[in-house]
Backbone as numpy.savetxt, mean C-alpha at the origin, in Angstrom:
# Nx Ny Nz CAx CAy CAz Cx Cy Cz
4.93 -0.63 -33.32 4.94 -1.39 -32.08 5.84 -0.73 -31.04
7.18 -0.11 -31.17 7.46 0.34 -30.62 7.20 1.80 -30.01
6.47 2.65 -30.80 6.24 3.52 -30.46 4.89 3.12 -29.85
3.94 2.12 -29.82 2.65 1.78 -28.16 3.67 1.69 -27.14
4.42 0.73 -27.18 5.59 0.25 -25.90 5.86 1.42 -25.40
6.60 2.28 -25.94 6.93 3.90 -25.31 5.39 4.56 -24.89
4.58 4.49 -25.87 3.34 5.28 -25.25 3.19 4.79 -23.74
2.57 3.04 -23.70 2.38 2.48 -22.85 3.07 2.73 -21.66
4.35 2.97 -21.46 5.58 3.06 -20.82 5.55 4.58 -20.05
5.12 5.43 -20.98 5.02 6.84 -20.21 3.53 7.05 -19.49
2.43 6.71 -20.09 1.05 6.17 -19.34 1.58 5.57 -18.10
1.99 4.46 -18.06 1.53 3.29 -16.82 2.79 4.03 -15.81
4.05 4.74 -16.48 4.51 5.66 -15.19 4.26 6.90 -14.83
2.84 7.47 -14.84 2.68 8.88 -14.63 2.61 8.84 -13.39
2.59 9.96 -12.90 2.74 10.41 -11.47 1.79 11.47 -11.21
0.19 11.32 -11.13 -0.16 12.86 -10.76 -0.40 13.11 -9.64
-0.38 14.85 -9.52 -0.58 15.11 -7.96 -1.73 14.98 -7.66
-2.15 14.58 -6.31 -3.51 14.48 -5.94 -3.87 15.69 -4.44
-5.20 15.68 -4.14 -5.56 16.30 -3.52 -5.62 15.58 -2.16
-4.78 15.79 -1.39 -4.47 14.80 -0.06 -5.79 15.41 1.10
-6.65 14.66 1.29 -8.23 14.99 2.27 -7.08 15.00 3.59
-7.72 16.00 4.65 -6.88 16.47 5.45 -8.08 16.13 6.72
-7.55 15.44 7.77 -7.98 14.85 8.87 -7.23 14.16 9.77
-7.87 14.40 10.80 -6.66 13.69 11.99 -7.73 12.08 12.06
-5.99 11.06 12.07 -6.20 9.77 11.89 -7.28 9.22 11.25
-7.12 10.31 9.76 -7.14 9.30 8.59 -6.18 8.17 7.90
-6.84 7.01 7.48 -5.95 6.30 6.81 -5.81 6.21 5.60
-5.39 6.73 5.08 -5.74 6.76 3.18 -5.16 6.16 2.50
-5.78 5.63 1.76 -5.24 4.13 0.34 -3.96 4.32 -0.06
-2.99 3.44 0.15 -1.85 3.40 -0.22 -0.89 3.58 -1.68
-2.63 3.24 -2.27 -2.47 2.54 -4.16 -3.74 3.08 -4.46
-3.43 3.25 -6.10 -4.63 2.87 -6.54 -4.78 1.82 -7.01
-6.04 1.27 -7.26 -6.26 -0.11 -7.32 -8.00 -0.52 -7.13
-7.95 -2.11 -6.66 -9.33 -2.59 -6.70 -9.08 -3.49 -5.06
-9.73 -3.39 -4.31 -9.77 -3.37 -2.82 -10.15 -5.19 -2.96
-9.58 -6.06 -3.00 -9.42 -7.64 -3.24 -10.21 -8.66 -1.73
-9.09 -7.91 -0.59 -9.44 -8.49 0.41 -9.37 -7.43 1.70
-10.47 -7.74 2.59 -10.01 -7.16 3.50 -10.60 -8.14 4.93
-9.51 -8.72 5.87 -9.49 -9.45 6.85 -9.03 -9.18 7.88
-9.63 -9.88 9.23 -8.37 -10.16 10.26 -7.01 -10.33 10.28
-6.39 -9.81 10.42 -4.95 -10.16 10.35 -4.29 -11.23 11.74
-4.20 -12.30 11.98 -4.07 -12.92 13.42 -2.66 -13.21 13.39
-1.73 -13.36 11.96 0.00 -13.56 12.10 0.77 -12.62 13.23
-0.36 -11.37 13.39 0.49 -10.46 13.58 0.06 -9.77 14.73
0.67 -9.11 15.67 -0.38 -7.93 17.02 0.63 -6.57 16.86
-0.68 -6.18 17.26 0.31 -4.38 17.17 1.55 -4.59 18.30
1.65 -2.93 18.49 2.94 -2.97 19.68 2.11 -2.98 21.33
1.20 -2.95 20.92 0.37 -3.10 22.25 -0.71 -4.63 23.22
-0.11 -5.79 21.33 -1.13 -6.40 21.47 -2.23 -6.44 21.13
-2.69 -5.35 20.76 -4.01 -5.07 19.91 -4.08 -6.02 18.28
-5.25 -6.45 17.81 -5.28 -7.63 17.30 -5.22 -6.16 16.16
-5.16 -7.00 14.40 -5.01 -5.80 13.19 -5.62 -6.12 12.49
-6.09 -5.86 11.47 -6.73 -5.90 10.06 -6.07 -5.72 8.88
-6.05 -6.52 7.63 -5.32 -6.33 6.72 -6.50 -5.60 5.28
-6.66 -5.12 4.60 -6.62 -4.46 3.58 -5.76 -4.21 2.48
-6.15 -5.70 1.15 -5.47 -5.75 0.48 -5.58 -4.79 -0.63
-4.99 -4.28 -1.74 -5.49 -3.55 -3.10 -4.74 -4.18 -4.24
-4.91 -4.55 -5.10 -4.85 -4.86 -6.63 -4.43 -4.02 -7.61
-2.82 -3.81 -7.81 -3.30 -2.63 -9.06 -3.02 -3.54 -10.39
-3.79 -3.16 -11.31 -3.85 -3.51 -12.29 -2.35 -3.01 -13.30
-2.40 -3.06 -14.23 -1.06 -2.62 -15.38 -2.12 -1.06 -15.50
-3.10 -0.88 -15.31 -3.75 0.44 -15.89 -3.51 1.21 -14.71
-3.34 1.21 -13.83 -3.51 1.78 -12.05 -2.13 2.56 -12.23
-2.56 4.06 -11.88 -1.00 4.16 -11.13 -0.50 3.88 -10.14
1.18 3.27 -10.13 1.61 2.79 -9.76 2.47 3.44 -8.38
2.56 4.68 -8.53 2.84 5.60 -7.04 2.44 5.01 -6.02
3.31 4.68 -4.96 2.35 4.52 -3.68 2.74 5.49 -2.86
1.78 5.72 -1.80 1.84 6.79 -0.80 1.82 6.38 0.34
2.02 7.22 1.34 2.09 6.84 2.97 0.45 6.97 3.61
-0.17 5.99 3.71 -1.44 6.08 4.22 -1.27 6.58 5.39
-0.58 7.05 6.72 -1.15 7.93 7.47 0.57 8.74 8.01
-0.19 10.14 8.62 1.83 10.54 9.12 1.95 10.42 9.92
3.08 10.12 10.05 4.07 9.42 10.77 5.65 9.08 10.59
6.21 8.51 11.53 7.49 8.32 11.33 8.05 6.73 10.76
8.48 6.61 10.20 9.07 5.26 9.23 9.93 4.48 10.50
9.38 3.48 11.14 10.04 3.15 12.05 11.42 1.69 10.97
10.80 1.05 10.61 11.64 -0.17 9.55 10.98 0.04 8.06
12.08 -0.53 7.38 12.07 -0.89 5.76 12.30 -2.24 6.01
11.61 -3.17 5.48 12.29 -4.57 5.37 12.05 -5.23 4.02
13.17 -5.40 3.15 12.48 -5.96 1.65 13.15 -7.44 1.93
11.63 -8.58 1.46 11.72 -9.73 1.49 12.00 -10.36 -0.12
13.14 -10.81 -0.08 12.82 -11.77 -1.57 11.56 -12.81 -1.93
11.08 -13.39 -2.92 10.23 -13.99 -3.09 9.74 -14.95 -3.78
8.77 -14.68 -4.39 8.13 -15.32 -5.68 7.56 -14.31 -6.54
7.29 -14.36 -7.75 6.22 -14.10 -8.54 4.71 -14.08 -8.79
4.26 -14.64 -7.77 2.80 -14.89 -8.55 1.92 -14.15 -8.94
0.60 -14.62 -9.32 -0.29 -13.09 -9.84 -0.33 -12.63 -7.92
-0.88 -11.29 -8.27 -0.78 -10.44 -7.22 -2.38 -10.51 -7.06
-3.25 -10.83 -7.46 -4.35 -10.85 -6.54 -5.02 -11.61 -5.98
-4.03 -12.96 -6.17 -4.04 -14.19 -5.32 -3.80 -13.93 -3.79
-4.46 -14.64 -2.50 -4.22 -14.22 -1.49 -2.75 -15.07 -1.02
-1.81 -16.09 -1.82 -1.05 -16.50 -1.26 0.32 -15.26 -1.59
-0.20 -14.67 -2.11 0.97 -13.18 -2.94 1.24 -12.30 -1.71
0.67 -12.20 -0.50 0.59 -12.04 0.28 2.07 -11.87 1.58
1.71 -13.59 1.16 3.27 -14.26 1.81 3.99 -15.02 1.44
3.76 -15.04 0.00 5.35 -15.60 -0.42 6.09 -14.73 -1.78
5.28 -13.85 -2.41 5.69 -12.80 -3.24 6.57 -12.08 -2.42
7.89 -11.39 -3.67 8.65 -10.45 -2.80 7.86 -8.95 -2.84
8.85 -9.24 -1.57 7.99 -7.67 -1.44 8.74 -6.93 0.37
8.12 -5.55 0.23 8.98 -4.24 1.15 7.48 -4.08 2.41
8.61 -4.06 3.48 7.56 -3.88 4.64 7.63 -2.06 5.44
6.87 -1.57 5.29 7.00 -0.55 5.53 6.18 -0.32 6.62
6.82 -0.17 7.97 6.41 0.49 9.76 6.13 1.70 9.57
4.71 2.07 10.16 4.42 3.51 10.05 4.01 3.78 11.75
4.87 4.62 12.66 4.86 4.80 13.91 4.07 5.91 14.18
2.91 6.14 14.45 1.72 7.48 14.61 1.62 7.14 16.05
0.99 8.78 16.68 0.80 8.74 18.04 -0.98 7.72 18.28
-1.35 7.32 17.37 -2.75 6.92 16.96 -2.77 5.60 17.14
-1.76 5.11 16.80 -1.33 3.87 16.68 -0.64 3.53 15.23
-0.23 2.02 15.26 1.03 1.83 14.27 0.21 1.40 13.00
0.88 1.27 11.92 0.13 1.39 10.42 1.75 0.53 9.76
1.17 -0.80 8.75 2.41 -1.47 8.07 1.36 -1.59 6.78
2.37 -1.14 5.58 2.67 -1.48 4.30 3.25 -2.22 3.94
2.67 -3.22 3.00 3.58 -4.33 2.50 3.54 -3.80 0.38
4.72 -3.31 0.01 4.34 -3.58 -1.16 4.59 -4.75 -1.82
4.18 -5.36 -2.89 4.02 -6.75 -3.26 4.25 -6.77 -4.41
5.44 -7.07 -5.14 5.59 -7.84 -6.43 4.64 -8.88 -7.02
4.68 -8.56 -8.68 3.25 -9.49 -8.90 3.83 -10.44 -10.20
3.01 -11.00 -11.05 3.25 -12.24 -12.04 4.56 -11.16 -13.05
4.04 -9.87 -13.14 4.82 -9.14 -14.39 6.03 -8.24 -13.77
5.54 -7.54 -12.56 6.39 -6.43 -11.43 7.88 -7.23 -11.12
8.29 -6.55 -11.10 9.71 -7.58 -10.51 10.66 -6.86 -10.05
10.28 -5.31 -9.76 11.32 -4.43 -9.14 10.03 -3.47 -8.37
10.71 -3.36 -6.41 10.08 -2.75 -5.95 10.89 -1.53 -5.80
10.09 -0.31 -5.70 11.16 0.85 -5.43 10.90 1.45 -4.14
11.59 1.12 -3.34 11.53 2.24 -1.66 11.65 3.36 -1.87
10.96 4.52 -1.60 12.06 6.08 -1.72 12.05 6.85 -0.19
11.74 5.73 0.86 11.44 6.60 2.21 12.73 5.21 3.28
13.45 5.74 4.36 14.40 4.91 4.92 13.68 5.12 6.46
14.03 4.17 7.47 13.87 4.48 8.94 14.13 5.98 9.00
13.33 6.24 10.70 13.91 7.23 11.09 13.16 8.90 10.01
12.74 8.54 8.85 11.95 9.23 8.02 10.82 9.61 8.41
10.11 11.21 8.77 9.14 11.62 8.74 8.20 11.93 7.62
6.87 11.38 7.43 6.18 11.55 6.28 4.95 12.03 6.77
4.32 12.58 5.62 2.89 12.96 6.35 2.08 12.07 5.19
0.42 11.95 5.36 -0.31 11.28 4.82 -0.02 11.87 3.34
0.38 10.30 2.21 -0.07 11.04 1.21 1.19 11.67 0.43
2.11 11.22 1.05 3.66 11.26 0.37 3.86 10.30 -0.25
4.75 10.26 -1.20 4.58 8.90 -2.18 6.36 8.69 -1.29
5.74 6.89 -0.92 6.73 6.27 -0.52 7.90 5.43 -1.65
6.97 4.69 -3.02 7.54 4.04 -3.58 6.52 3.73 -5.07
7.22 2.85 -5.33 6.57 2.34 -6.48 7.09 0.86 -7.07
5.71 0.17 -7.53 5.94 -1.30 -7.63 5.73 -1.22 -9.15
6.64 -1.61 -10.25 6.47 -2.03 -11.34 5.81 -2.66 -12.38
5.01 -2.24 -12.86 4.14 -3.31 -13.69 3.03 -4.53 -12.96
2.01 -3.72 -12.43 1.31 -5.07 -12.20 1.36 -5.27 -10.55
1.00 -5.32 -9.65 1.14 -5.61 -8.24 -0.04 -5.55 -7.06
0.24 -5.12 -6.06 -0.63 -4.98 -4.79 0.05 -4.58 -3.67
-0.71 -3.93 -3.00 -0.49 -3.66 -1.47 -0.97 -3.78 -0.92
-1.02 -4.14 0.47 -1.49 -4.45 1.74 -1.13 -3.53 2.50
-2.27 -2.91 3.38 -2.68 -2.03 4.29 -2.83 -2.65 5.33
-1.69 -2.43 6.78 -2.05 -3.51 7.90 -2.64 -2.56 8.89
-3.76 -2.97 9.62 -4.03 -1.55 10.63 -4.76 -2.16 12.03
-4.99 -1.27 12.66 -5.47 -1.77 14.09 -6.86 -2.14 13.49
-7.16 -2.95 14.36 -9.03 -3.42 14.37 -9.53 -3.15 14.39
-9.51 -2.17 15.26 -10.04 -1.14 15.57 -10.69 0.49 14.93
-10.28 0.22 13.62 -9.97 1.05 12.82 -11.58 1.01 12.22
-12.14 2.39 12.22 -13.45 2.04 11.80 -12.89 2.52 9.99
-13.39 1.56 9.49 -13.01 1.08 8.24 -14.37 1.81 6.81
-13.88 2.86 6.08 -14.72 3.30 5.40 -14.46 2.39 3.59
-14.34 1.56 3.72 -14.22 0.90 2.18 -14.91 -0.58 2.63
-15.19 -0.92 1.28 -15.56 -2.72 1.49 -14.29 -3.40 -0.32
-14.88 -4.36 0.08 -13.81 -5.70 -1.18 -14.97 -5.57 -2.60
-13.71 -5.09 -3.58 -14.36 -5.19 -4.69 -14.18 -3.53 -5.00
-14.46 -2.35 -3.86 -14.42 -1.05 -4.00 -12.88 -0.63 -5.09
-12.87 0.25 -5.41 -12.14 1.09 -6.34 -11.36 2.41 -5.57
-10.02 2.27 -4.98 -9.67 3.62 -4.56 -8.34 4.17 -5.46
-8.70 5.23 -4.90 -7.14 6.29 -5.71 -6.61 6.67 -4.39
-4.92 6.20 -4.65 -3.64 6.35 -3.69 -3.74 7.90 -3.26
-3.66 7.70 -1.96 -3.64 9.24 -1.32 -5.07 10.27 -0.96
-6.07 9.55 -1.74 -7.29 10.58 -1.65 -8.45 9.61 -1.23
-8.26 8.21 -1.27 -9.74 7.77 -0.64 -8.94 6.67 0.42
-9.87 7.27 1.71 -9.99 7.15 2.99 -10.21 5.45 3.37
-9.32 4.82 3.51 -9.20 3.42 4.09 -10.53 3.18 5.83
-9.93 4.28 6.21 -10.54 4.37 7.88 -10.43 5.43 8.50
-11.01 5.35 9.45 -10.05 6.50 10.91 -9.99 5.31 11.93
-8.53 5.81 12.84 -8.05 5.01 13.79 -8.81 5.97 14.93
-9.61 5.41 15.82 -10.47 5.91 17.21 -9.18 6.25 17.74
């Protein structure tokens, strides 16, 4: 038993490199995962007023757990919210699970990550601060055991995935921002 636990343990934290698709104002999947929801976002307006879209993902305990910077840019805020627990592919996990807000400032327009603690996850890891330049496809962090992220983006964003789809962090294409 202990030696699955260790197996399990070095599995569910691998880290591989991926092949980052190279395009101007692409948005690429934050996580891998299973694409849950994707909506209007109305809580919220860009810096211009422009209305946003949210794009949730699901990772499972099997998913790696790396997340990456869906587009480059500069890290304008970090904000980690305390929370709740719940399962993570509930849509109230959303907004009351803890979880890290991550501002992504592009000349394209602005891009927010929310990573999301889930029923099992209970430690989020930041590895990027304000003021941080990233390009698409840098691994920002990682959520523990079980979670989700949310992809916040302009509306505008012609959107290449639908709910239910299957992406891998860093290599499949959320959108392009017009």
């Amino acid at each position: 038993a202990l030696w699955a636990c260790a197996a399990f343990s070095v599995y569910f934290f691998r880290d591989p490199e991926r092949d980052i698709p190279a395009g101007e104002r692409f948005v690429l999947a934050p996580a891998d995962g299973k694409i849950v929801a994707i909506k209007p976002f109305p809580e919220w307006r860009g810096p211009f007023g422009e209305p946003l879209v949210r794009i949730s993902i699901f990772l499972s305990v099997f998913d790696v757990h790396v997340n990456r910077a869906p587009v480059a840019g500069l890290v304008q805020t970090v904000t980690h919210t305390p929370g709740r627990f719940k399962a993570a592919w509930g849509e109230e996990a959303s907004q009351e699970n803890e979880q890290t807000l991550l501002h992504f400032a592009t000349p394209d327009g602005d891009v927010w990550v929310k990573l999301i603690a889930g029923l099992i996850a209970r430690r989020i890891v930041c590895r990027v601060t304000p003021g941080q330049k990233v390009e698409a496809g840098d691994r920002i962090g990682l959520i523990r055991f079980g979670s989700r992220v949310d992809c916040i983006l302009p509306e505008a964003t012609v959107l290449r995935v639908r709910r239910g789809q299957s992406v891998e962090g860093g290599t499949a294409v959320l959108g392009v921002i017009p």
